[in-house]
């Protein structure tokens, strides 16, 4: 069977490529931006996510809201700001590490909990260690592929 010798090498190569692609992809998180129906609505939303530089958050809503990119103190006391985006959806790029704060400035929405605080971590895509991990995952796949190819062509 020709496939028996060929398949493992193809699998290893594809796995290496898939790993490389996955480690370089930026995430786009979609958020239903509402006056929360429960106190833990936004903490639940962020709980299973890791925000990295290069990712983005897409704010989407259906009724009257807006998004203001604010400071920590503005977030804490729901103070108004001039930098308000009122049309949706709004895609916020996370371009730097650190904390980011967003509120809705319509009526008392922020006071009722329509506010989001996230922490953006370094993506690692632009560091040498992450490049090493990606390439390190690809080369064993290629090496194993080569061994399988050679064993297939020379020993079978
Ligand atoms: Cu609102």
Coordinates of C-alpha atoms and ligand atoms in Angstrom, one line a residue:
X1 CA 0.0 0.0 0.0
X2 CA 1.5 3.2 -1.2
X3 CA -0.5 5.4 1.3
X4 CA 0.8 3.6 4.3
X5 CA 4.3 5.0 3.9
X6 CA 3.2 8.4 2.7
X7 CA 0.4 9.4 5.1
X8 CA 2.4 9.9 8.3
X9 CA 4.7 12.3 6.6
X10 CA 1.8 14.3 5.1
X11 CA 0.2 14.4 8.6
X12 CA 3.4 15.6 10.2
X13 CA 3.9 18.3 7.6
X14 CA 0.3 19.5 7.9
X15 CA 0.5 19.5 11.7
X16 CA 3.6 21.7 11.5
X17 CA 1.9 24.1 9.1
X18 CA -1.3 24.3 11.2
X19 CA 0.7 25.0 14.4
X20 CA 2.6 27.8 12.6
X21 CA -0.6 29.4 11.3
X22 CA -2.4 29.1 14.7
X23 CA 0.5 30.8 16.6
X24 CA 0.5 33.8 14.2
X25 CA -3.3 34.5 14.0
X26 CA -4.8 37.5 15.8
X27 CA -8.1 36.9 17.5
X28 CA -11.2 39.0 16.9
X29 CA -13.5 38.8 19.9
X30 CA -17.2 39.7 19.4
X31 CA -19.0 41.3 22.2
X32 CA -22.8 41.9 22.5
X33 CA -22.6 45.3 24.1
X34 CA -25.6 45.7 26.4
X35 CA -26.8 47.0 29.7
X36 CA -26.0 43.7 31.5
X37 CA -28.8 41.5 32.7
X38 CA -26.6 40.1 35.4
X39 CA -23.7 41.6 37.4
X40 CA -21.2 39.1 36.1
X41 CA -22.1 39.5 32.4
X42 CA -18.8 41.2 31.4
X43 CA -16.6 39.3 33.8
X44 CA -18.0 36.1 32.4
X45 CA -17.3 37.3 28.9
X46 CA -13.7 38.0 29.6
X47 CA -13.1 35.0 31.8
X48 CA -12.3 32.5 29.0
X49 CA -10.3 34.9 26.9
X50 CA -6.7 36.0 26.7
X51 CA -6.3 39.4 25.0
X52 CA -3.1 39.9 23.2
X53 CA -1.5 42.7 21.2
X54 CA -2.9 42.4 17.6
X55 CA -6.3 41.1 18.8
X56 CA -9.4 43.2 18.4
X57 CA -12.8 43.5 20.1
X58 CA -15.9 44.0 18.0
X59 CA -18.6 45.8 19.9
X60 CA -22.0 45.2 18.5
X61 CA -25.4 46.3 19.7
X62 CA -29.0 46.8 18.5
X63 CA -30.5 49.6 20.6
X64 CA -29.1 53.0 21.6
X65 CA -25.5 52.6 23.0
X66 CA -22.1 53.9 22.2
X67 CA -18.5 53.0 23.1
X68 CA -16.1 55.3 24.8
X69 CA -12.4 54.4 25.1
X70 CA -11.7 55.8 28.6
X71 CA -9.2 56.0 31.4
X72 CA -9.3 54.0 34.6
X73 CA -10.8 56.9 36.6
X74 CA -13.4 57.5 33.9
X75 CA -14.2 53.8 34.0
X76 CA -14.5 53.8 37.7
X77 CA -16.8 56.8 38.0
X78 CA -18.6 56.5 34.6
X79 CA -17.6 60.0 33.6
X80 CA -18.3 61.2 30.1
X81 CA -15.6 61.6 27.5
X82 CA -15.3 63.3 24.1
X83 CA -14.1 60.1 22.4
X84 CA -17.3 58.4 21.8
X85 CA -18.1 56.1 18.9
X86 CA -21.9 55.9 18.4
X87 CA -22.2 53.9 15.2
X88 CA -21.9 50.1 15.4
X89 CA -20.3 47.7 15.1
X90 CA -17.1 49.2 16.5
X91 CA -13.9 47.3 16.1
X92 CA -11.3 48.3 18.7
X93 CA -7.8 47.2 17.9
X94 CA -5.6 46.2 20.9
X95 CA -2.3 47.7 19.9
X96 CA -0.5 47.8 23.1
X97 CA -0.1 45.9 26.4
X98 CA -1.8 47.0 29.6
X99 CA -5.3 47.7 30.8
X100 CA -8.0 49.1 28.5
X101 CA -11.4 50.5 29.7
X102 CA -14.6 51.0 27.7
X103 CA -17.9 52.4 28.8
X104 CA -21.3 53.3 27.3
X105 CA -22.1 56.9 28.0
X106 CA -25.8 56.8 27.1
X107 CA -28.0 57.7 30.0
X108 CA -27.1 55.7 33.1
X109 CA -26.0 52.6 31.2
X110 CA -22.4 52.6 32.6
X111 CA -23.7 53.0 36.1
X112 CA -25.9 50.0 35.5
X113 CA -22.8 48.0 34.5
X114 CA -22.3 48.6 30.8
X115 CA -18.5 48.9 31.2
X116 CA -15.6 46.6 30.1
X117 CA -12.1 46.4 31.5
X118 CA -9.6 44.1 29.8
X119 CA -5.9 43.5 30.2
X120 CA -3.9 43.1 27.0
X121 CA -0.8 40.9 27.1
X122 CA 2.1 40.7 24.8
X123 CA 1.2 38.5 21.8
X124 CA 4.6 37.0 21.6
X125 CA 4.4 37.0 17.8
X126 CA 7.0 39.7 17.7
X127 CA 9.4 38.2 20.2
X128 CA 12.2 35.8 19.4
X129 CA 11.0 33.2 21.8
X130 CA 7.6 32.8 20.0
X131 CA 9.3 32.6 16.6
X132 CA 11.5 29.9 18.0
X133 CA 8.5 28.0 19.3
X134 CA 6.8 28.2 15.8
X135 CA 9.9 27.2 13.9
X136 CA 10.7 24.6 16.5
X137 CA 7.3 23.0 15.9
X138 CA 7.7 23.0 12.2
X139 CA 11.1 21.5 11.8
X140 CA 10.5 18.2 13.7
X141 CA 7.4 17.8 11.4
X142 CA 9.6 18.3 8.3
X143 CA 12.4 16.1 9.7
X144 CA 10.0 13.3 10.4
X145 CA 8.4 13.8 7.0
X146 CA 11.8 13.4 5.4
X147 CA 12.5 10.2 7.3
X148 CA 9.2 8.7 6.2
X149 CA 9.8 9.7 2.6
X150 CA 13.3 8.2 2.6
X151 CA 12.2 5.0 4.3
X152 CA 9.3 4.8 1.8
X153 CA 11.5 5.2 -1.3
X154 CA 14.6 3.3 -0.2
X155 CA 13.4 0.4 1.9
X156 CA 10.0 -0.6 0.6
Ligands
LIG1 CU1 -25.6 51.8 26.5

